[in-house]
Coordinates of C-alpha atoms in Angstrom, one line a residue:
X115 CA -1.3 13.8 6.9
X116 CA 1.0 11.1 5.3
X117 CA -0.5 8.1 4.1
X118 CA 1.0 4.5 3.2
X119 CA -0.4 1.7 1.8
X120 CA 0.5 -1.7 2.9
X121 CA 0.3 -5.0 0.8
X122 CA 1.3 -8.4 1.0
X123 CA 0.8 -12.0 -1.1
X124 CA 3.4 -13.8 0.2
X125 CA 3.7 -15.6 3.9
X126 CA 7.7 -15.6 4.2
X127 CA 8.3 -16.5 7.6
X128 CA 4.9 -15.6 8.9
X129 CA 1.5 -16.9 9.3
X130 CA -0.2 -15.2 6.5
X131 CA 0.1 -12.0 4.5
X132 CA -2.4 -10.5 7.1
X133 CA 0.5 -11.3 9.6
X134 CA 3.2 -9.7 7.3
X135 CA 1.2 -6.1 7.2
X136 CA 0.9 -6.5 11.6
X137 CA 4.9 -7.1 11.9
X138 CA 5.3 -4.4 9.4
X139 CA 3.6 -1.9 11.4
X140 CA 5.3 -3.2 14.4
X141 CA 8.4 -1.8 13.2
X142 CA 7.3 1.5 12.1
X143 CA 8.2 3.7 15.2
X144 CA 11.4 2.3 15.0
X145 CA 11.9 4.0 11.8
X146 CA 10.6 6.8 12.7
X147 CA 7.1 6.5 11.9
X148 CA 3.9 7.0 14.0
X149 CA 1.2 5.1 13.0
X150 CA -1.8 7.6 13.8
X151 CA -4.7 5.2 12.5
X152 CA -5.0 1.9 10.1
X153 CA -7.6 0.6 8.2
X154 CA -9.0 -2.9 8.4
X155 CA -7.1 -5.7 6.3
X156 CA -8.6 -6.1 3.0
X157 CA -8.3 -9.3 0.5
X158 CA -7.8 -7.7 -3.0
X159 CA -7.0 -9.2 -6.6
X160 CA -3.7 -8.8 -7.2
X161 CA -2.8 -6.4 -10.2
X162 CA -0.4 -7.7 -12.2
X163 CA 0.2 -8.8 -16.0
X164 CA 0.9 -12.3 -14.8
X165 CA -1.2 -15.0 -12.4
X166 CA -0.3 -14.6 -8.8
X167 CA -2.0 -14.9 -5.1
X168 CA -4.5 -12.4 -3.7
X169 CA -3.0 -9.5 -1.4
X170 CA -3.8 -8.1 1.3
X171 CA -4.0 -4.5 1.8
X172 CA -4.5 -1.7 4.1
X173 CA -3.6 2.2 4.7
X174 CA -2.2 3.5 7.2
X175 CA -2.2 7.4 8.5
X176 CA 1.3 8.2 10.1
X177 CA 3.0 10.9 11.7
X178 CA 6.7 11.7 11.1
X179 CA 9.1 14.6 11.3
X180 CA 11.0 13.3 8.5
X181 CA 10.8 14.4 5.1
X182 CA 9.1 12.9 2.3
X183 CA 12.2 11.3 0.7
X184 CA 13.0 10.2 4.2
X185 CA 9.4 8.3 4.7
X186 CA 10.5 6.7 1.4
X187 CA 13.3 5.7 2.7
X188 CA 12.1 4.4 5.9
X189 CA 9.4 2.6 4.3
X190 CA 12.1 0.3 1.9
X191 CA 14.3 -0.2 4.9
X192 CA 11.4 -1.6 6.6
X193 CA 10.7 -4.0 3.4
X194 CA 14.6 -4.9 3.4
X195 CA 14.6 -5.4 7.0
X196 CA 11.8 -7.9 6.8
X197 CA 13.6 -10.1 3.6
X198 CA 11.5 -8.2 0.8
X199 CA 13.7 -9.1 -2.4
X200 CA 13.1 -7.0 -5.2
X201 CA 12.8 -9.4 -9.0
X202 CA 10.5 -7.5 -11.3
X203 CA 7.8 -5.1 -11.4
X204 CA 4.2 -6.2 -10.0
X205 CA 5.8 -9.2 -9.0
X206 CA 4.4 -11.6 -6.2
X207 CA 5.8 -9.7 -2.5
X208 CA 6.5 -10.4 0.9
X209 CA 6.2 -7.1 1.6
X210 CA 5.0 -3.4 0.0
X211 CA 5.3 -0.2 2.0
X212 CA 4.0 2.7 -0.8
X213 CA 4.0 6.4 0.0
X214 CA 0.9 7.4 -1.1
X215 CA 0.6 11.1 0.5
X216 CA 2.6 13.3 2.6
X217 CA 0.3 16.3 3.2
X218 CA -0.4 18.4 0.5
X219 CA 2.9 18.3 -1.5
X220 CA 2.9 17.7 -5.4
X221 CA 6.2 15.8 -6.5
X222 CA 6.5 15.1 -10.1
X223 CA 8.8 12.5 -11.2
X224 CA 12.0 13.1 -13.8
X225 CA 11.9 9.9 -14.8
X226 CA 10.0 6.2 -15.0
X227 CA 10.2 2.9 -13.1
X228 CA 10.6 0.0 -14.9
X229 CA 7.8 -1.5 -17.2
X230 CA 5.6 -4.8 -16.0
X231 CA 8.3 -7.9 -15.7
X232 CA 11.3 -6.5 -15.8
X233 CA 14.0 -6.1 -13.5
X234 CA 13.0 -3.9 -10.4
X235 CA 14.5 -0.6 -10.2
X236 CA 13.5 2.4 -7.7
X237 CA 11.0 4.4 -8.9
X238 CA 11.8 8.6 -8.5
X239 CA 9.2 9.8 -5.4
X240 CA 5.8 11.0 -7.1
X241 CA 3.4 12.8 -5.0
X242 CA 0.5 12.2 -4.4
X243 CA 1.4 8.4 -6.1
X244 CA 0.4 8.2 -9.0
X245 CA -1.8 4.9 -8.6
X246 CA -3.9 6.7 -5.6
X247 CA -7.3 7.7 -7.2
X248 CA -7.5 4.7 -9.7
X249 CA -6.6 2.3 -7.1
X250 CA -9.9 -0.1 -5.0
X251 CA -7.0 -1.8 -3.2
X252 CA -6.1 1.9 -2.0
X253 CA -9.3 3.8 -2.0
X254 CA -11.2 1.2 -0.3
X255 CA -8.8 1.5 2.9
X256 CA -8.3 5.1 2.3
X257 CA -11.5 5.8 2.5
X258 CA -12.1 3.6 5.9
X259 CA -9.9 6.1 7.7
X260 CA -9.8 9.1 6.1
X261 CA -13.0 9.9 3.9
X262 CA -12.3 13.6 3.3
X263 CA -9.2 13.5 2.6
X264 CA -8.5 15.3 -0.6
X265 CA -6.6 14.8 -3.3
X266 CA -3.9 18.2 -3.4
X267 CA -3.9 17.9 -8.0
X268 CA -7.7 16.7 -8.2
X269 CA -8.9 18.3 -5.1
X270 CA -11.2 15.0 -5.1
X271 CA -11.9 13.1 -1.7
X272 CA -11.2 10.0 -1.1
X273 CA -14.6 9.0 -0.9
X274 CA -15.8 10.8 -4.4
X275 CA -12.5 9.2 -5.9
X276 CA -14.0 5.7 -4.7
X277 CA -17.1 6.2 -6.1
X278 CA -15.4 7.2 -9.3
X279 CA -14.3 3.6 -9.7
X280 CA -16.6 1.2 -11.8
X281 CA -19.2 -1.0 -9.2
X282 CA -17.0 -4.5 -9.9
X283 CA -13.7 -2.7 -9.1
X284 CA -15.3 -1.8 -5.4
X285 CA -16.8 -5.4 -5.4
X286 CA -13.7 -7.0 -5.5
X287 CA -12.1 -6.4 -2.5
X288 CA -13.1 -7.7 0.8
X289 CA -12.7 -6.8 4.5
X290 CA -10.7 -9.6 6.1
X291 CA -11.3 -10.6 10.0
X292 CA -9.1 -11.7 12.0
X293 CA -10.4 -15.4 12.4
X294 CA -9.7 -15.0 8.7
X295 CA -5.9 -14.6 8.6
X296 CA -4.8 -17.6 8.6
X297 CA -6.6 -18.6 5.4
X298 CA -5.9 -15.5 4.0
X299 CA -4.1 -16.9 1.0
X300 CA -0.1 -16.6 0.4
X301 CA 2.6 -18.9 -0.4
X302 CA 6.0 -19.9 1.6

């Protein structure tokens, strides 16, 4: 199973963020992606050192026969191909494609991204990602569509790693319907 997490706070040339993760899974099997299943769309605080709008998040399961490295890939020439411009870490984003799993492979990185505000720089591939099991804007999604999936270090599923996470973490994030999209928030 490969997973990837979606996430958007900025409208760009579409209607809403909600819009932005739709379009982006529109052009996965182009790149070589099967989307298998996706969770709902989920309004989530953004986490960042800095003010900015809410995202909106989901998970998708996809199929692929590329490697890991070349999911990566995939995944940032789908953000470049829809005008994501990279400024700093945890900044505000038209578009963010995350691997979060691809089956049961461990990849530990050699080396860092960069810290919170500054410049962006690509991060080495880390598997499972590192963020996964602390992560409600992940979990929550995760655990939508795949409950049991387990964690390959922690052996933990998705659902015990959920309920790991304090009760106002969960709280926060919110299942967004599709009447609500278009209020969803997100700047030009």
């Amino acid at each position: 199973m490969i997973f990837v997490s979606l996430g958007s706070n900025l409208k760009g040339a579409y209607d809403s963020p909600a819009h932005v993760l739709e379009a982006a899974l529109a052009r996965f099997p182009g790149y070589g992606l099967r989307v298998r299943a996706c969770s709902s769309f989920y309004r989530t605080p953004a986490v960042a050192p800095y003010p900015q709008p809410d995202f909106v998040n989901a998970v998708a399961e996809v199929a692929s026969d590329l490697l890991a490295r070349g999911v990566l890939a995939q995944l940032h020439a789908i953000e470049e191909a829809m005008g994501r411009r990279r400024a700093v870490r945890w900044g505000e984003r038209l578009i963010d494609l995350d691997l979060l799993a691809y089956g049961n492979a461990v990849v530990s990185p050699s080396g860092g991204g960069p810290e919170p505000g500054e410049a962006w720089k690509p991060r080495p591939l880390e598997l499972p990602h590192s963020g996964l099991s602390a992560r409600a804007f992940v979990l929550v999604p995760l655990a939508e569509i795949a409950p049991n999936w387990r964690h390959p270090v922690s052996g933990e599923s998705a659902e015990e790693m959920l309920e790991k996470l304090p009760e106002a973490a969960r709280a926060e994030i919110r299942q967004l319907e599709p009447k609500d999209w278009k209020a969803s928030q997100g700047q030009a």
